[in-house]
């Protein structure tokens, strides 16, 4: 089959879908799905009109994806926003799909990306942001994953670690407010914890519960973000905090530490502090040290630098931050916070404004813009 023909036709087909009303990201996904289908079908049954075949196939893929997205959102509207505590009901097919998409023939990163796209309901752009890679790179990764599994039987489930990574990223997207997936991620993780005895499953469930417990305090009535230090802790869900801490303590007692348990321990220390000033930052830094030893994630090291700034002073935090790549997401915002704590309001205001321009979401951009304006107002005579 002439793959160069597919490459030449792709921009034209993409343009036609966009003109028909598909948004660019959805059209791109649909065209990629059609190309995968063409690679599978054309060698045995080449079409007389390749371009017409691709347009028809891509448009059908787009309509199918749009219907699936509408159905998924309708299902979400039928469930309560907050996840119910207590024992999980028997597992449904959703969790099984997570395991099947995490197929052994895929690399862990490809399996995660494919599952997030096919089952988790995330867009290519959201997945790319979670992985800190360009959207085009993630689109290619997902497309390769689809090609890999297109000719294999999905009867060999993937490993628990990959499924946990998927659930973690789905929860993070829900927690960010872009899409409401947090409750669904907690529901599935409860099912997984009930089905298998694994300390990292417990660690992930505890982490989700502890973060979700603070959800009501994360935004003001006008929808603006409220930083952790300024949140009204009386609005936190103490029942979810108690459950999360209990699950975490049982997992840590097994002495098989993993990254989700370490993250949950940090979340528990924040949740346990009656006020922001009483937060045990020294112990949080120690847990970040453990976490950095378990994972090479640069975001962990960035958060560790901020924690050092709270435990040992802003200059120590800035020194730790200086060892990291300044292109990391939220690096500039962290630097602004630490410079403000160090008393350098001019630099902090400039960095807050710069961070606002880089912010991935509108609420975060607005929050950082207000921070810059606040400091600029303080500098005026």
Steps between C-alpha positions, in 0.01 A plus 500: 500500500622852414542666838614820331149524351352494850735776609406716201127451554501561875502886498220513242280253689566684827398830342175353368402369845569840656288671235220255576495623859747279689739682733864456402605263781198271446550506123868412543412202720237383250741524206763306695245228573407488130866471403542205738196338338644566154829333593302196610249478214660640184766233437226237450228728359640822350232767436433651157486846657754517788416858594124438502553185707707689758248786522212259556690290752633804691156664514348180637778478761430860598125435535562183703739684733258790535213266588721315749604828664137615525400168656789514747404849613138393536610214726707741710197726545312210656746444782558717805799729486652363819611136520315299765719359780497139603527166324506495121235323299600209282731593213347601169637473149669840513782376722539194278541732200777685683689174541442390141621833358816464711599215267838326548591571136510872580760694691364637830493859371315400182254285696422789735451743212274260309286422805458865591386575145283193435345437843579795726341754267798741503597695190840470336580850625421413862713184485789691344486758778509226765811352336669837440536434125368681189151405385634376164741265677221354709275462195771294330547288813129423521484424129792256529333332797180453300696346214680266739183356650291507181606146407523335842243335723415709804488202731825557690450766766774748579673547833371677807767773491387622158133501602587696815683758290194540278264540797736755655508713185123476452452618859742789448304620197178481699660679796631777275143592411541458122279191503314342790669161516624498860200317645516236227872444562433455873216258428720282280792512743266384779402206282863418432587521871214264579611255231876476566724531804767749392652779715534742207133459414424599858750784474331636189153475655622682811662771285180554301283520813733745672515730199129473424420586863634852437300555183235727653767738629695529176278763340327817616130568431600693185692195369848639566774274636579507871860399586543222755632739766189720470233229484221483758586168662156472654375428147724195465331159516626358830338162430701453181816620677453247781435220252801596289732514802376161625556338160846659473612387845402141420695515173812654657498235773578240234840664438473485119524870425399625157457843344124519558542421870768770525275755327214402728723553804571856384129562443423360846745743663325792330159367602612441858616859560232708681637812327744568217752637750498171693588287195792265570712611205814324628324164484352590160851563365605158632212338316592688183852360539348151513282577199790639298685175565205299366433701186700717263205736449630860477172636638574315826831685527327831431248437778787393725671837436186684609479285814866574578413869468236456769714282728843669468415843367438645151868535410551127552193436287629724221835320509323166457283644224808631316616141437186425295408574139319836499274379217321265741128576539440730800875557548450875453205507742706317762786747454256791539367357827847448642621846396194652667576313822859625475373860484592567136161632393617649170638170373204308641247726323683464170515122535133474596408690183729277294353186659148625423586515130614135514211370713327190355150592627297821521445479880873459558580787264253728676639406842858576397395826337335607828816407689708724273250785535498463880879535522512788253243682712713446813802653326321826420573792737 
